[in-house]
PDB file of N, CA and C in Angstrom:
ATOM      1  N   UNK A   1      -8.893  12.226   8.926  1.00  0.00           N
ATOM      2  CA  UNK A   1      -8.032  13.255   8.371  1.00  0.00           C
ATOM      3  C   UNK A   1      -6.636  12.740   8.067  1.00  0.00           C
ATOM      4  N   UNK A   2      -6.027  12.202   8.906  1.00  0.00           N
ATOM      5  CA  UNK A   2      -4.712  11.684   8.532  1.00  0.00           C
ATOM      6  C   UNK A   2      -4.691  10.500   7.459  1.00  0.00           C
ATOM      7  N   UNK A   3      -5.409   9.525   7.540  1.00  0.00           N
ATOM      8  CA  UNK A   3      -6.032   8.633   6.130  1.00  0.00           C
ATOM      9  C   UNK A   3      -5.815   9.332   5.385  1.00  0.00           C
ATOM     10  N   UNK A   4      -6.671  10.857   5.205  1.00  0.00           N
ATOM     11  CA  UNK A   4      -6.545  11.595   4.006  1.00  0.00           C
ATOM     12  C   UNK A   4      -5.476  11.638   3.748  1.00  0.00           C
ATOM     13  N   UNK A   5      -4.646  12.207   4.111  1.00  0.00           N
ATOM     14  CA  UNK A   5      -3.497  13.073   4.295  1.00  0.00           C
ATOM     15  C   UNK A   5      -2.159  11.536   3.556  1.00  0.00           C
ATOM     16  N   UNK A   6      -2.540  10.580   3.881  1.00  0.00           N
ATOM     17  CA  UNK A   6      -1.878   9.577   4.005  1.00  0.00           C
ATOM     18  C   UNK A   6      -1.971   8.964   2.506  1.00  0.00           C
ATOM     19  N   UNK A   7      -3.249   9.195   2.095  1.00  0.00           N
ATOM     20  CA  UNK A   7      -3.507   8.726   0.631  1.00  0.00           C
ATOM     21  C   UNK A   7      -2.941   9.847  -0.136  1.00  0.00           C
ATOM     22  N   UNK A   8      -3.391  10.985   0.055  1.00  0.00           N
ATOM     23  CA  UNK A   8      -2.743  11.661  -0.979  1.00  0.00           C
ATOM     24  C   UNK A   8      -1.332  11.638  -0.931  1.00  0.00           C
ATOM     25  N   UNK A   9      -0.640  11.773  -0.134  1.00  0.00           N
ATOM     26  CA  UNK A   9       0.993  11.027   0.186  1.00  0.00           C
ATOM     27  C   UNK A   9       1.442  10.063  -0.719  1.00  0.00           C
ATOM     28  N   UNK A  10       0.404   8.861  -0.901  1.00  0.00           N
ATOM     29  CA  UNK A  10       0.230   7.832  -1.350  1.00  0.00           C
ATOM     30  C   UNK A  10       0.108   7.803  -3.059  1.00  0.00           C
ATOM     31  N   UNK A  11      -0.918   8.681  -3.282  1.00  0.00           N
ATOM     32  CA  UNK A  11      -1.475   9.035  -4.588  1.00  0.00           C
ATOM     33  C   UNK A  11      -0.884  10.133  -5.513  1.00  0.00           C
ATOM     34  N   UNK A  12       0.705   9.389  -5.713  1.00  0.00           N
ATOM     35  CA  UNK A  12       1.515  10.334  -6.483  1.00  0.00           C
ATOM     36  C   UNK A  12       0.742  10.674  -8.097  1.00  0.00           C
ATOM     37  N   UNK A  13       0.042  10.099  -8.722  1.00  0.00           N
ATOM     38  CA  UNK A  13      -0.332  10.012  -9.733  1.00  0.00           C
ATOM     39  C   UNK A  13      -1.373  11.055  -9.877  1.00  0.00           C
ATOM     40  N   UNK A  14      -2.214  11.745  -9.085  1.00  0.00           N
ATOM     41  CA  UNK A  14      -3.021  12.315  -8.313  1.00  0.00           C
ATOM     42  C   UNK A  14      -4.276  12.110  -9.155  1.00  0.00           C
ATOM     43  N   UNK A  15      -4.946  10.807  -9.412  1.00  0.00           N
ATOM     44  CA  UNK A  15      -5.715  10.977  -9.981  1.00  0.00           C
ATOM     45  C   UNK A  15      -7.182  10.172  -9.444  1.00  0.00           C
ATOM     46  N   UNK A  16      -6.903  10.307  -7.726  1.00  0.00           N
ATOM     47  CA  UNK A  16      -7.751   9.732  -6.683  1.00  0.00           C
ATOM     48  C   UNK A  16      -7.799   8.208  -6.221  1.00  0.00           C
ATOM     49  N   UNK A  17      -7.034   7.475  -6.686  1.00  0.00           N
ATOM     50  CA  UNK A  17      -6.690   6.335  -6.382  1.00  0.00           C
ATOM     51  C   UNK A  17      -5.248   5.738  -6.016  1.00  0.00           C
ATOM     52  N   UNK A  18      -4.878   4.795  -5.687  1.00  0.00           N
ATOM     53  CA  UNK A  18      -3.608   3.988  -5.369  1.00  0.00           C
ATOM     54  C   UNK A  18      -3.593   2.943  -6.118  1.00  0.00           C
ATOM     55  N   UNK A  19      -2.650   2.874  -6.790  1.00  0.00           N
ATOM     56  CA  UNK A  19      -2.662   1.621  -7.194  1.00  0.00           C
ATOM     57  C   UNK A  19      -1.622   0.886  -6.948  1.00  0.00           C
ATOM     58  N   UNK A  20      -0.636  -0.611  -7.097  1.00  0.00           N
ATOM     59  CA  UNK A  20       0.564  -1.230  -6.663  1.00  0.00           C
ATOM     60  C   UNK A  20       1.148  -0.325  -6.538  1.00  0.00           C
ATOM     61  N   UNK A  21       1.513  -0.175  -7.610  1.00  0.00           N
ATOM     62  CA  UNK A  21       3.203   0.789  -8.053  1.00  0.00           C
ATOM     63  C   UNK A  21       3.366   1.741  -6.684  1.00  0.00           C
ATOM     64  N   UNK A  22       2.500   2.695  -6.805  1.00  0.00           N
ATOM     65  CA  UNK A  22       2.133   3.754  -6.057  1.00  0.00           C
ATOM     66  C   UNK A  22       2.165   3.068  -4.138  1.00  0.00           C
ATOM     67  N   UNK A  23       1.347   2.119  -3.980  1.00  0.00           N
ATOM     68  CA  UNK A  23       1.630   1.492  -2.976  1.00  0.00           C
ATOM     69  C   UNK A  23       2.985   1.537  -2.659  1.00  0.00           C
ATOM     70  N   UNK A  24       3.417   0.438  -3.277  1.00  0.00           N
ATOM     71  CA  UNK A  24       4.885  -0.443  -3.574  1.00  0.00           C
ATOM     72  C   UNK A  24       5.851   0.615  -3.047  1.00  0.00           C
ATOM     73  N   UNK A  25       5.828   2.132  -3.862  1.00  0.00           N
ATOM     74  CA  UNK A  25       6.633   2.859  -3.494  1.00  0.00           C
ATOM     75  C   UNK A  25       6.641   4.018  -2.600  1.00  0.00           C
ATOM     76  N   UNK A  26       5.276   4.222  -1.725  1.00  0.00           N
ATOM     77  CA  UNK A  26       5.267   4.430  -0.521  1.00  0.00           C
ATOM     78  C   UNK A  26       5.859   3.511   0.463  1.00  0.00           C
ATOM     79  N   UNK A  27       5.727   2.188   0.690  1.00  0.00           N
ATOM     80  CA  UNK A  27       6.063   1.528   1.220  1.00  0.00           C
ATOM     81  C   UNK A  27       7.567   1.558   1.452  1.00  0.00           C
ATOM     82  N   UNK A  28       8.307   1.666   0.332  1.00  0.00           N
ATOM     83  CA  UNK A  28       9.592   1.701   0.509  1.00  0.00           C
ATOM     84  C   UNK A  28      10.112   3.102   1.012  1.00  0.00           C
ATOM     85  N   UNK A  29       9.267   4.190   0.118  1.00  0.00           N
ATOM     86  CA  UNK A  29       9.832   5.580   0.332  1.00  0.00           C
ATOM     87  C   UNK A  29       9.523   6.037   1.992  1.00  0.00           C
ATOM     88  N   UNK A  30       8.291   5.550   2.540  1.00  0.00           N
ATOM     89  CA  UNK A  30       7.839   5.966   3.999  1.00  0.00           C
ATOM     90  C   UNK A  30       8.643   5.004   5.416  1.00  0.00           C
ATOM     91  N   UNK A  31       9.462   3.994   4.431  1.00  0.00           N
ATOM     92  CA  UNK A  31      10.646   2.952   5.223  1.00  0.00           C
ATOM     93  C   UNK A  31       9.491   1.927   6.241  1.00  0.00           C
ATOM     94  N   UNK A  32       8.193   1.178   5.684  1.00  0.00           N
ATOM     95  CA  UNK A  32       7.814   0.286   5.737  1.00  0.00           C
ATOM     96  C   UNK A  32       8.207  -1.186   5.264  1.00  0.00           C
ATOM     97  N   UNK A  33       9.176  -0.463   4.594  1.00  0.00           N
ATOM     98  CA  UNK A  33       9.486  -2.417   3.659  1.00  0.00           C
ATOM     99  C   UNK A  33      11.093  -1.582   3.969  1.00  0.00           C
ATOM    100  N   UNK A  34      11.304  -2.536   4.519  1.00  0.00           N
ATOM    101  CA  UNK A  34      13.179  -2.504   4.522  1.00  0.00           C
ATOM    102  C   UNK A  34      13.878  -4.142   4.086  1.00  0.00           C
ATOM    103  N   UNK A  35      14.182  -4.083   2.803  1.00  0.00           N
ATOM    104  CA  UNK A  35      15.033  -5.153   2.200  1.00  0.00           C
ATOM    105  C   UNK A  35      16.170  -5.570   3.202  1.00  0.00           C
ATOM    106  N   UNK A  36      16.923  -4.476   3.728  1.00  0.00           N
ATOM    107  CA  UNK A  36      17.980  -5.295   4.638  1.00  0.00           C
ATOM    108  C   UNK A  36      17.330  -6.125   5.942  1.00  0.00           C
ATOM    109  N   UNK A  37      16.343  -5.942   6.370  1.00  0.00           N
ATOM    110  CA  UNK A  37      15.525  -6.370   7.019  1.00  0.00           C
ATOM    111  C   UNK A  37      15.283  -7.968   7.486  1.00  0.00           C
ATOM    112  N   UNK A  38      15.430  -8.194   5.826  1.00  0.00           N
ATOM    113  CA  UNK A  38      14.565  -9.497   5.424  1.00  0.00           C
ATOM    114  C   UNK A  38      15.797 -10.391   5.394  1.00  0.00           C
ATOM    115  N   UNK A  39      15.560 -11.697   5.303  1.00  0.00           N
ATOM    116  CA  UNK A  39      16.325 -12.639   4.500  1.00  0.00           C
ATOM    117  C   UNK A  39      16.551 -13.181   3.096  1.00  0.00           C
ATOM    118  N   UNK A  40      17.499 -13.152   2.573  1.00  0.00           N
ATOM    119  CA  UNK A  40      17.475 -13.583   1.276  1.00  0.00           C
ATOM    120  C   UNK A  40      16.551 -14.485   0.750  1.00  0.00           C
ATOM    121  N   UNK A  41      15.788 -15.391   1.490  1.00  0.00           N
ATOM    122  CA  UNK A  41      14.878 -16.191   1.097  1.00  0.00           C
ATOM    123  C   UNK A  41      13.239 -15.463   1.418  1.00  0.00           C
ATOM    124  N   UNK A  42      13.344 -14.508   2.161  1.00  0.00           N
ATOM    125  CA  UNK A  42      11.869 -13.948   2.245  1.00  0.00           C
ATOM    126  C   UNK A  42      11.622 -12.938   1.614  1.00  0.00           C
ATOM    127  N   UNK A  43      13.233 -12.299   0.612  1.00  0.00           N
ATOM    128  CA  UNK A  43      12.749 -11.155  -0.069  1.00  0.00           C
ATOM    129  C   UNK A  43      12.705 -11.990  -1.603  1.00  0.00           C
ATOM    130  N   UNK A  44      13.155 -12.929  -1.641  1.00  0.00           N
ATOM    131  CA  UNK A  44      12.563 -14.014  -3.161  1.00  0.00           C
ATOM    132  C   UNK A  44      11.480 -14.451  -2.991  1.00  0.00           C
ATOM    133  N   UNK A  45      10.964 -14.334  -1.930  1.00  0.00           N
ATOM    134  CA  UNK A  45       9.168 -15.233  -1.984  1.00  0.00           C
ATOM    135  C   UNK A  45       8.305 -14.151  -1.876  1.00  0.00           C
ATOM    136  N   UNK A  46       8.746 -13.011  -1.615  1.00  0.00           N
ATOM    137  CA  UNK A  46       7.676 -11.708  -1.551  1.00  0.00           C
ATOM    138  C   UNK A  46       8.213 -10.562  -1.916  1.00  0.00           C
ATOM    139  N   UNK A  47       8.275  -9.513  -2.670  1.00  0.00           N
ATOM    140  CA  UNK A  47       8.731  -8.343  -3.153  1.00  0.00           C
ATOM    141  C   UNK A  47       8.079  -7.885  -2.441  1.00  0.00           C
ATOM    142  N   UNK A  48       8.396  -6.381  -2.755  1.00  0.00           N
ATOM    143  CA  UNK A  48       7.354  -4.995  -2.139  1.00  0.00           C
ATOM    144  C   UNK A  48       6.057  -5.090  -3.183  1.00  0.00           C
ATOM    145  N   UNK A  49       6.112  -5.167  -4.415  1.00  0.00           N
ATOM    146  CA  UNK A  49       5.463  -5.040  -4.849  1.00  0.00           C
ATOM    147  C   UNK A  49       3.951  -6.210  -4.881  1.00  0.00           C
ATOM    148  N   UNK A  50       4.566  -7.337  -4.605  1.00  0.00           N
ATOM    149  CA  UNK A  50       3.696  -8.233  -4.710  1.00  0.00           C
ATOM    150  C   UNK A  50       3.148  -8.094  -2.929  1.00  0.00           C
ATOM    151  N   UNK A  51       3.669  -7.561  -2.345  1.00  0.00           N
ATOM    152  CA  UNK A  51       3.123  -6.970  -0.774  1.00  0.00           C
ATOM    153  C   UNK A  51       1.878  -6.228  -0.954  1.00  0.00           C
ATOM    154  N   UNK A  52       2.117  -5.359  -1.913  1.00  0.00           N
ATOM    155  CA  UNK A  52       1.385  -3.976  -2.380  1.00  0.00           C
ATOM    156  C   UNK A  52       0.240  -4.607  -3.123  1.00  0.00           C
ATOM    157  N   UNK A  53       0.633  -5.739  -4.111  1.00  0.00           N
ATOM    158  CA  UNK A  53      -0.973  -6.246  -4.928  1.00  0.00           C
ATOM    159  C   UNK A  53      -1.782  -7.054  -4.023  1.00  0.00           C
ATOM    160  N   UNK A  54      -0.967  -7.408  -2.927  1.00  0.00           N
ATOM    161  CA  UNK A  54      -1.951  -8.249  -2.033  1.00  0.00           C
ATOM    162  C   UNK A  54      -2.690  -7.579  -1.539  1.00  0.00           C
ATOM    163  N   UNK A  55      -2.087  -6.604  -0.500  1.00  0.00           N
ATOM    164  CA  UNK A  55      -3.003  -5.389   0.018  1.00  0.00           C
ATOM    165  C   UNK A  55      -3.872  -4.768  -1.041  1.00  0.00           C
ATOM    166  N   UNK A  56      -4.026  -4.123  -1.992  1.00  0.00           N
ATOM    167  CA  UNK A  56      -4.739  -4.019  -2.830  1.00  0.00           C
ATOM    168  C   UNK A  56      -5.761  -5.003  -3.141  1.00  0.00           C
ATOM    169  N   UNK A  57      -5.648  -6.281  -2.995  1.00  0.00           N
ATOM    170  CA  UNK A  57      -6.489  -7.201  -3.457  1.00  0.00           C
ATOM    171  C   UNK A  57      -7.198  -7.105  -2.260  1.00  0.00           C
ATOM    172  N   UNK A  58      -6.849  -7.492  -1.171  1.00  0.00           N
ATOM    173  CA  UNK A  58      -7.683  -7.397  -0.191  1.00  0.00           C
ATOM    174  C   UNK A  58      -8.579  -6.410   0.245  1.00  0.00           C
ATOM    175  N   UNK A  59      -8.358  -4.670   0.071  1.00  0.00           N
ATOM    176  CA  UNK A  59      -9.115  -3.947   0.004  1.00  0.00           C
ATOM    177  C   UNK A  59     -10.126  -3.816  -1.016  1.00  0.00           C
ATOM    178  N   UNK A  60      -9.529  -3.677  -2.238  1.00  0.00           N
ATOM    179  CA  UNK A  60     -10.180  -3.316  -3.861  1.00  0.00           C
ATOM    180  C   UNK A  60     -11.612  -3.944  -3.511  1.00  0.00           C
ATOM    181  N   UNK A  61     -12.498  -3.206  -3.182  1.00  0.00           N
ATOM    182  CA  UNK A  61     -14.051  -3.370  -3.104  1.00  0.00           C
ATOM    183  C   UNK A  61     -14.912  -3.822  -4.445  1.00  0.00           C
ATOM    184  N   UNK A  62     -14.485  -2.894  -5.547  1.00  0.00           N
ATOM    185  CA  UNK A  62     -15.205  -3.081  -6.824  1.00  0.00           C
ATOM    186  C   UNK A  62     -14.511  -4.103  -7.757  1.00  0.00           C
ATOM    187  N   UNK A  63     -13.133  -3.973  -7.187  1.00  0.00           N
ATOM    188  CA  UNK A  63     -12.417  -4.832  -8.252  1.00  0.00           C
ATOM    189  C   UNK A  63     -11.873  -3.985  -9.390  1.00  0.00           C
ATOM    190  N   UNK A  64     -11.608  -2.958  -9.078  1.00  0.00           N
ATOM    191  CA  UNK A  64     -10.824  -1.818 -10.235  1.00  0.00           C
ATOM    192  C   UNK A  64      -9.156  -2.104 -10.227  1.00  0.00           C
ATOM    193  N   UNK A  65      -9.094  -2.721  -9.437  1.00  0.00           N
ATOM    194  CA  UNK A  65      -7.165  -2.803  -9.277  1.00  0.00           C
ATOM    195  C   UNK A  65      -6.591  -1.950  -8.354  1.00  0.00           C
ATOM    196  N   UNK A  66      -7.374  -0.858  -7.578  1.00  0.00           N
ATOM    197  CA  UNK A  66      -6.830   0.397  -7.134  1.00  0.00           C
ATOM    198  C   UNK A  66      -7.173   0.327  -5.937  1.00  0.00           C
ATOM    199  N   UNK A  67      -7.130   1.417  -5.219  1.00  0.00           N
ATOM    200  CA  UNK A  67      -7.940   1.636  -4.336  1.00  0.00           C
ATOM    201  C   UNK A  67      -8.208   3.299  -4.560  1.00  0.00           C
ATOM    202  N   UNK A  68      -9.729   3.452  -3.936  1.00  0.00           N
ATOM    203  CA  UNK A  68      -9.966   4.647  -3.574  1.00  0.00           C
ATOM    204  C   UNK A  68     -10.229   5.225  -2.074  1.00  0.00           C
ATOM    205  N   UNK A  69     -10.235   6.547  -2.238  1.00  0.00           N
ATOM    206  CA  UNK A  69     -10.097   7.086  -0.397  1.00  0.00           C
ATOM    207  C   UNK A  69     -11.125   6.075   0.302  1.00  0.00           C
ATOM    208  N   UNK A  70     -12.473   5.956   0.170  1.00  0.00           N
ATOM    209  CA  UNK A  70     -12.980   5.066   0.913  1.00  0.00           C
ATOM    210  C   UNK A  70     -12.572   3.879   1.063  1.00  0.00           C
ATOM    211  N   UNK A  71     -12.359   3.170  -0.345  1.00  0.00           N
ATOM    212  CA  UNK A  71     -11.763   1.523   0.061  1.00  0.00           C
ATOM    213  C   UNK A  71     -10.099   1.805   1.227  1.00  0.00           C
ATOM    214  N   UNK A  72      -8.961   2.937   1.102  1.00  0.00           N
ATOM    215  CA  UNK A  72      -8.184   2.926   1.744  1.00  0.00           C
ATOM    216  C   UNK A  72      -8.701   2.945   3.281  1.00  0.00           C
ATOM    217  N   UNK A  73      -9.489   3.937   3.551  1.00  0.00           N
ATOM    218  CA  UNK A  73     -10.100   3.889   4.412  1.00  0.00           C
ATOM    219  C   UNK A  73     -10.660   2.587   5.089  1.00  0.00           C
ATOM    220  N   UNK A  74     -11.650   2.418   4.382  1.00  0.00           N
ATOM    221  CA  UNK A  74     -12.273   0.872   5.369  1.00  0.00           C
ATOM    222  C   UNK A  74     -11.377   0.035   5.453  1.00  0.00           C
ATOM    223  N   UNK A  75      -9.968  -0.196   4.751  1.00  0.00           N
ATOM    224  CA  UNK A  75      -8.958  -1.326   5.043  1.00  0.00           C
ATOM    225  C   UNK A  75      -8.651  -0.863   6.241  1.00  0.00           C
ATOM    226  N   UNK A  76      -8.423   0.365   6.908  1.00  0.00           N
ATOM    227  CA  UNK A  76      -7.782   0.523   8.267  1.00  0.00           C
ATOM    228  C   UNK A  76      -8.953   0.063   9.022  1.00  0.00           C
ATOM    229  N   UNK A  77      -9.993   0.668   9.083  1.00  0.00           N
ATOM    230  CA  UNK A  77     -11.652   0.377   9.325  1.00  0.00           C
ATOM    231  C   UNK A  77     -11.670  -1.426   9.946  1.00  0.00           C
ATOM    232  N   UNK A  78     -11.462  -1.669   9.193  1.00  0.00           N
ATOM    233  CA  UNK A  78     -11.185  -3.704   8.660  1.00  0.00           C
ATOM    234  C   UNK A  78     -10.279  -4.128   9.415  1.00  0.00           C
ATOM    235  N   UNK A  79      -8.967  -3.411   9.184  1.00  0.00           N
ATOM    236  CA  UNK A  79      -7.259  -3.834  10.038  1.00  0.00           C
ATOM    237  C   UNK A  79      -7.836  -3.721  11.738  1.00  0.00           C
ATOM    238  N   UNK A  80      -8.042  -2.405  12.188  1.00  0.00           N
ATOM    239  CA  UNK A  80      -8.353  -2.329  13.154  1.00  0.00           C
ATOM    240  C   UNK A  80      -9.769  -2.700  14.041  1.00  0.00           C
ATOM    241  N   UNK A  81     -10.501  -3.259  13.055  1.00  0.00           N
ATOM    242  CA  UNK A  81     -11.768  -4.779  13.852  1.00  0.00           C
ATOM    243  C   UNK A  81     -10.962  -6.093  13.839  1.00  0.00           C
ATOM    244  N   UNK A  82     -10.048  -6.185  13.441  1.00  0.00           N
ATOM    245  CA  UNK A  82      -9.835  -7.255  14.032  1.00  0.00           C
ATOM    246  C   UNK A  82      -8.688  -7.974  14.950  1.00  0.00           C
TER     247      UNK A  82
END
């Protein structure tokens, strides 16, 4: 339930998926990625966004670019086996 709850949060576009962007800017808007955080040299080798296509890559089951509620799902599924 909260997954749910978490994607649609997620899924400003509302058209059942996540994609970067949408990632990217949860991440920042839910204060997961904090730029002051970082160092000037670790926020040039990794953006939010390129944070966001990784995660995406790593879930994206079919290879659509996105994710959907299940693929969001089994990434926590996945995160938390190991």
């Amino acid at each position: 339930r909260r997954l749910g709850r978490m994607f649609n949060l997620l899924d400003t576009k509302q058209d059942g998926f996540i994609d970067a962007a949408e990632l990217a800017d949860g991440l920042l808007k839910f204060g997961f990625w904090k730029n002051e955080n970082k160092s000037e040299e670790e926020q040039e080798e990794r953006s939010v966004i390129d944070v966001a296509r990784a995660k995406i890559l790593s879930a994206d089951i079919d290879g659509d670019g996105k994710l959907s509620l299940d693929e969001f799902i089994g990434s926590y599924a996945t995160a938390g086996a190991n």
